[in-house]
mmCIF file of C-alpha atoms and ligand atoms in Angstrom:
data_model
loop_
_atom_site.group_PDB
_atom_site.id
_atom_site.type_symbol
_atom_site.label_atom_id
_atom_site.label_comp_id
_atom_site.label_asym_id
_atom_site.label_seq_id
_atom_site.Cartn_x
_atom_site.Cartn_y
_atom_site.Cartn_z
ATOM 1 C CA MET A 1 -0.805 3.271 33.038
ATOM 2 C CA LYS A 2 2.871 2.522 32.473
ATOM 3 C CA GLU A 3 5.084 4.668 30.285
ATOM 4 C CA LEU A 4 5.291 3.470 26.680
ATOM 5 C CA PRO A 5 8.641 4.128 24.963
ATOM 6 C CA LEU A 6 8.126 6.651 22.150
ATOM 7 C CA SER A 7 9.895 4.218 19.812
ATOM 8 C CA LYS A 8 6.961 1.825 20.224
ATOM 9 C CA VAL A 9 4.146 4.310 19.555
ATOM 10 C CA TYR A 10 3.874 3.391 15.877
ATOM 11 C CA GLN A 11 3.244 -0.254 16.721
ATOM 12 C CA PHE A 12 -0.196 0.688 18.028
ATOM 13 C CA ILE A 13 -1.300 2.980 15.218
ATOM 14 C CA GLU A 14 0.409 1.561 12.159
ATOM 15 C CA PRO A 15 -2.576 1.488 9.860
ATOM 16 C CA GLY A 16 -2.077 -1.334 7.415
ATOM 17 C CA PRO A 17 -3.149 -3.132 5.382
ATOM 18 C CA VAL A 18 0.288 -3.891 4.056
ATOM 19 C CA LEU A 19 0.425 -2.949 0.377
ATOM 20 C CA LEU A 20 2.777 -3.751 -2.448
ATOM 21 C CA VAL A 21 4.129 -0.806 -4.423
ATOM 22 C CA ALA A 22 4.837 -1.772 -8.027
ATOM 23 C CA THR A 23 7.056 0.470 -10.121
ATOM 24 C CA SER A 24 8.675 0.239 -13.529
ATOM 25 C CA ASP A 25 12.166 1.529 -14.227
ATOM 26 C CA HIS A 26 12.682 1.627 -18.003
ATOM 27 C CA GLY A 27 10.456 -1.448 -18.386
ATOM 28 C CA LYS A 28 12.034 -3.286 -15.421
ATOM 29 C CA PRO A 29 9.247 -3.949 -12.897
ATOM 30 C CA ASN A 30 9.860 -3.945 -9.157
ATOM 31 C CA LEU A 31 7.928 -4.386 -5.922
ATOM 32 C CA MET A 32 8.273 -3.259 -2.310
ATOM 33 C CA ALA A 33 6.123 -3.749 0.788
ATOM 34 C CA MET A 34 4.598 -0.659 2.395
ATOM 35 C CA SER A 35 2.542 -0.220 5.521
ATOM 36 C CA TYR A 36 3.000 3.505 6.181
ATOM 37 C CA HIS A 37 0.125 4.992 4.220
ATOM 38 C CA MET A 38 -3.066 6.937 4.841
ATOM 39 C CA VAL A 39 -6.200 8.021 3.023
ATOM 40 C CA ILE A 40 -6.130 11.786 2.530
ATOM 41 C CA GLU A 41 -9.134 12.259 0.239
ATOM 42 C CA ASP A 42 -11.840 9.779 -0.662
ATOM 43 C CA GLU A 43 -14.236 11.876 -2.767
ATOM 44 C CA GLY A 44 -13.603 12.325 -6.477
ATOM 45 C CA ILE A 45 -10.012 11.385 -7.201
ATOM 46 C CA PRO A 46 -8.733 9.496 -4.128
ATOM 47 C CA LEU A 47 -5.507 10.806 -2.568
ATOM 48 C CA ILE A 48 -3.230 8.485 -0.582
ATOM 49 C CA GLY A 49 -0.255 9.623 1.466
ATOM 50 C CA CYS A 50 2.670 7.166 1.412
ATOM 51 C CA ILE A 51 5.993 7.109 3.224
ATOM 52 C CA LEU A 52 8.767 5.666 1.090
ATOM 53 C CA GLY A 53 12.330 5.855 2.328
ATOM 54 C CA PRO A 54 15.289 6.893 0.189
ATOM 55 C CA TRP A 55 16.851 3.510 1.072
ATOM 56 C CA ASP A 56 14.220 1.870 -1.154
ATOM 57 C CA HIS A 57 15.078 1.402 -4.816
ATOM 58 C CA SER A 58 11.342 1.966 -5.420
ATOM 59 C CA PHE A 59 11.649 5.462 -3.928
ATOM 60 C CA GLU A 60 14.073 6.525 -6.653
ATOM 61 C CA THR A 61 11.979 4.923 -9.386
ATOM 62 C CA LEU A 62 8.749 6.474 -8.144
ATOM 63 C CA ARG A 63 10.323 9.865 -7.794
ATOM 64 C CA LYS A 64 11.739 9.622 -11.323
ATOM 65 C CA THR A 65 8.745 8.103 -13.137
ATOM 66 C CA ARG A 66 6.105 9.763 -10.912
ATOM 67 C CA GLU A 67 3.834 6.728 -11.162
ATOM 68 C CA CYS A 68 3.233 3.394 -9.482
ATOM 69 C CA VAL A 69 0.616 0.780 -8.698
ATOM 70 C CA LEU A 70 -0.543 0.130 -5.140
ATOM 71 C CA ALA A 71 -1.506 -3.536 -5.006
ATOM 72 C CA VAL A 72 -3.501 -4.951 -2.086
ATOM 73 C CA PRO A 73 -2.365 -8.476 -1.166
ATOM 74 C CA THR A 74 -4.446 -10.928 0.865
ATOM 75 C CA VAL A 75 -3.278 -13.201 3.690
ATOM 76 C CA ASP A 76 -2.262 -16.065 1.394
ATOM 77 C CA LEU A 77 0.510 -13.787 0.067
ATOM 78 C CA ALA A 78 1.749 -12.696 3.518
ATOM 79 C CA SER A 79 5.088 -14.547 3.486
ATOM 80 C CA LYS A 80 5.906 -13.318 0.004
ATOM 81 C CA VAL A 81 5.007 -9.753 0.982
ATOM 82 C CA VAL A 82 7.452 -9.850 3.904
ATOM 83 C CA GLU A 83 10.195 -11.345 1.729
ATOM 84 C CA ILE A 84 9.538 -8.668 -0.905
ATOM 85 C CA GLY A 85 10.062 -6.092 1.821
ATOM 86 C CA ASN A 86 13.383 -7.652 2.780
ATOM 87 C CA CYS A 87 15.268 -7.563 -0.500
ATOM 88 C CA SER A 88 16.105 -4.961 -3.116
ATOM 89 C CA GLY A 89 15.010 -4.619 -6.710
ATOM 90 C CA ILE A 90 18.567 -3.564 -7.472
ATOM 91 C CA ASP A 91 19.729 -7.180 -7.386
ATOM 92 C CA THR A 92 16.477 -9.177 -7.323
ATOM 93 C CA ASP A 93 13.779 -9.629 -9.948
ATOM 94 C CA LYS A 94 10.984 -9.772 -7.383
ATOM 95 C CA PHE A 95 8.171 -10.716 -9.767
ATOM 96 C CA LYS A 96 10.196 -13.716 -10.917
ATOM 97 C CA THR A 97 11.628 -14.673 -7.521
ATOM 98 C CA PHE A 98 8.232 -14.618 -5.824
ATOM 99 C CA SER A 99 6.258 -16.052 -8.756
ATOM 100 C CA LEU A 100 4.022 -13.013 -9.154
ATOM 101 C CA THR A 101 2.541 -11.943 -12.468
ATOM 102 C CA PRO A 102 2.931 -8.409 -13.805
ATOM 103 C CA VAL A 103 -0.045 -7.280 -15.893
ATOM 104 C CA SER A 104 -0.102 -4.133 -18.036
ATOM 105 C CA ALA A 105 -1.914 -1.252 -16.390
ATOM 106 C CA GLU A 106 -4.082 1.130 -18.375
ATOM 107 C CA LYS A 107 -2.861 4.587 -17.392
ATOM 108 C CA VAL A 108 0.613 4.032 -15.913
ATOM 109 C CA LYS A 109 3.700 2.088 -16.968
ATOM 110 C CA ALA A 110 4.027 0.311 -13.621
ATOM 111 C CA PRO A 111 2.401 -3.129 -13.663
ATOM 112 C CA LEU A 112 -0.630 -4.466 -11.819
ATOM 113 C CA VAL A 113 -0.014 -7.576 -9.696
ATOM 114 C CA ALA A 114 -2.372 -10.292 -10.955
ATOM 115 C CA GLU A 115 -2.389 -12.217 -7.645
ATOM 116 C CA CYS A 116 -3.589 -9.209 -5.595
ATOM 117 C CA LEU A 117 -7.208 -8.468 -4.684
ATOM 118 C CA VAL A 118 -7.090 -4.790 -5.677
ATOM 119 C CA ASN A 119 -4.715 -2.755 -7.845
ATOM 120 C CA LEU A 120 -4.638 1.053 -7.835
ATOM 121 C CA GLU A 121 -2.917 2.893 -10.672
ATOM 122 C CA CYS A 122 -1.383 6.024 -9.157
ATOM 123 C CA ARG A 123 0.472 9.175 -10.114
ATOM 124 C CA ILE A 124 2.277 11.561 -7.805
ATOM 125 C CA ALA A 125 -0.080 14.415 -6.945
ATOM 126 C CA ASP A 126 2.211 16.233 -4.515
ATOM 127 C CA ASP A 127 5.856 15.656 -3.628
ATOM 128 C CA SER A 128 6.445 18.852 -1.691
ATOM 129 C CA LEU A 129 6.927 16.961 1.594
ATOM 130 C CA ILE A 130 9.320 14.297 0.318
ATOM 131 C CA ASP A 131 12.482 15.936 1.566
ATOM 132 C CA LYS A 132 11.009 16.700 4.975
ATOM 133 C CA TYR A 133 9.045 13.497 5.728
ATOM 134 C CA ASN A 134 9.590 11.073 2.792
ATOM 135 C CA LEU A 135 5.861 11.683 2.246
ATOM 136 C CA ILE A 136 4.557 11.218 -1.266
ATOM 137 C CA ILE A 137 0.918 11.998 -2.009
ATOM 138 C CA LEU A 138 -0.494 9.820 -4.760
ATOM 139 C CA GLU A 139 -3.699 10.244 -6.736
ATOM 140 C CA VAL A 140 -5.481 7.109 -7.865
ATOM 141 C CA VAL A 141 -6.215 7.398 -11.579
ATOM 142 C CA LYS A 142 -7.640 3.914 -12.165
ATOM 143 C CA ALA A 143 -8.674 1.129 -9.776
ATOM 144 C CA TRP A 144 -9.211 -2.597 -10.300
ATOM 145 C CA ILE A 145 -10.617 -5.415 -8.176
ATOM 146 C CA ASP A 146 -10.620 -9.173 -8.780
ATOM 147 C CA PRO A 147 -14.251 -10.086 -8.122
ATOM 148 C CA GLU A 148 -13.519 -13.819 -8.414
ATOM 149 C CA ARG A 149 -11.045 -13.835 -5.528
ATOM 150 C CA LYS A 150 -12.397 -15.816 -2.566
ATOM 151 C CA GLU A 151 -9.636 -14.919 -0.056
ATOM 152 C CA ARG A 152 -10.225 -11.286 0.918
ATOM 153 C CA ARG A 153 -8.577 -11.033 4.342
ATOM 154 C CA LEU A 154 -5.883 -8.349 4.407
ATOM 155 C CA ILE A 155 -2.777 -8.259 6.586
ATOM 156 C CA HIS A 156 -1.878 -5.461 8.978
ATOM 157 C CA HIS A 157 1.653 -4.953 10.247
ATOM 158 C CA ASN A 158 1.944 -4.647 14.031
ATOM 159 C CA GLY A 159 5.196 -2.781 13.509
ATOM 160 C CA ASN A 160 7.423 -5.557 14.791
ATOM 161 C CA GLY A 161 7.323 -8.354 12.221
ATOM 162 C CA THR A 162 4.028 -9.760 13.483
ATOM 163 C CA PHE A 163 0.823 -9.260 11.572
ATOM 164 C CA THR A 164 -2.872 -9.091 12.325
ATOM 165 C CA VAL A 165 -5.170 -10.708 9.816
ATOM 166 C CA ASP A 166 -8.632 -9.292 9.087
ATOM 167 C CA GLY A 167 -11.213 -11.114 11.153
ATOM 168 C CA GLU A 168 -14.693 -10.436 12.442
ATOM 169 C CA THR A 169 -16.669 -7.583 10.861
ATOM 170 C CA LEU A 170 -18.765 -5.400 13.179
ATOM 171 C CA ASP A 171 -21.834 -3.912 11.520
ATOM 172 C CA LEU A 172 -22.475 -0.575 13.258
ATOM 173 C CA ARG A 173 -24.109 1.123 10.293
ATOM 174 C CA ASP A 174 -27.166 2.080 12.330
ATOM 175 C CA LYS A 175 -24.933 4.254 14.547
ATOM 176 C CA MET A 176 -23.402 6.125 11.596
ATOM 177 C CA VAL A 177 -26.184 8.711 11.683
ATOM 178 C CA ARG A 178 -23.932 11.625 10.860
ATOM 179 C CA TRP A 179 -22.099 9.744 8.125
ATOM 180 C CA SER A 180 -24.915 7.815 6.469
ATOM 181 C CA SER A 181 -23.596 8.581 2.982
ATOM 182 C CA TYR A 182 -20.686 6.235 3.814
ATOM 183 C CA THR A 183 -22.967 3.357 4.770
ATOM 184 C CA GLN A 184 -24.742 3.521 1.414
ATOM 185 C CA ARG A 185 -21.553 3.218 -0.639
HETATM 186 C C1 FMN B 1 5.758 -5.392 6.394
HETATM 187 C C2 FMN B 1 6.675 -4.362 5.796
HETATM 188 C C3 FMN B 1 6.246 -3.044 5.690
HETATM 189 C C4 FMN B 1 7.079 -2.077 5.135
HETATM 190 N N1 FMN B 1 6.631 -0.787 5.060
HETATM 191 C C5 FMN B 1 7.429 0.143 4.493
HETATM 192 C C6 FMN B 1 6.964 1.489 4.354
HETATM 193 O O1 FMN B 1 5.830 1.840 4.718
HETATM 194 N N2 FMN B 1 7.826 2.386 3.784
HETATM 195 C C7 FMN B 1 9.084 2.036 3.363
HETATM 196 O O2 FMN B 1 9.823 2.900 2.868
HETATM 197 N N3 FMN B 1 9.546 0.770 3.477
HETATM 198 C C8 FMN B 1 8.746 -0.181 4.012
HETATM 199 N N4 FMN B 1 9.182 -1.467 4.113
HETATM 200 C C9 FMN B 1 10.524 -1.771 3.631
HETATM 201 C C10 FMN B 1 10.600 -1.953 2.124
HETATM 202 O O3 FMN B 1 9.571 -2.801 1.649
HETATM 203 C C11 FMN B 1 11.983 -2.538 1.812
HETATM 204 O O4 FMN B 1 12.957 -1.541 2.095
HETATM 205 C C12 FMN B 1 12.119 -3.072 0.416
HETATM 206 O O5 FMN B 1 13.206 -3.986 0.434
HETATM 207 C C13 FMN B 1 12.378 -2.014 -0.627
HETATM 208 O O6 FMN B 1 12.539 -2.675 -1.859
HETATM 209 P P1 FMN B 1 13.232 -1.942 -3.081
HETATM 210 O O7 FMN B 1 14.605 -1.513 -2.628
HETATM 211 O O8 FMN B 1 13.284 -2.969 -4.176
HETATM 212 O O9 FMN B 1 12.363 -0.766 -3.413
HETATM 213 C C14 FMN B 1 8.367 -2.438 4.665
HETATM 214 C C15 FMN B 1 8.799 -3.768 4.766
HETATM 215 C C16 FMN B 1 7.955 -4.714 5.325
HETATM 216 C C17 FMN B 1 8.432 -6.127 5.432
#
């Protein structure tokens, strides 16, 4: 083993898939890319922990409005996702610039992204760790999937501007003896 610089640790555990966070500031929709997220609770109302930095315009909007949509893009949107994560909603209308379609959500004012495979309408469940870690815990209040979508491969950030695309699926359900309830979902 050779020492790995601590600054590179995240490159090996960054979870992905890269998501889009859609927000709405007084009716003005915006998008950012986000790969720092984790599932906290999957039973009942799902809880998702997200790291949004104060340098993001979306951070301010989410903190203020307390709601957003997490949209799950597939590999065909990869270039747009990276460009979305490299400009600011302060001076760019990202839906227009990247030819994406905002669709009214049911429970939140932030829009769904029509071109994405899955859209999760979310509200802030807990913001007590924002100041310490920029960690916002969201609860999913409504979820949508596009069943017609053929492309379903997601993109995972390797932490350095390169991405891994979903590939082969391993079926190890017969080994999930302790967690069989998951294999029946
Ligand atoms: C692949 C990728 C992943 C990103 N992940 C995050 C993240 O997890 N958290 C974050 O705060 N910013 C992340 N960013 C940066 C934001 O997307 C970026 O700051 C964006 O321009 C913010 O847009 P806004 O100012 O309109 O909100 C990521 C960018 C890229 C390209």
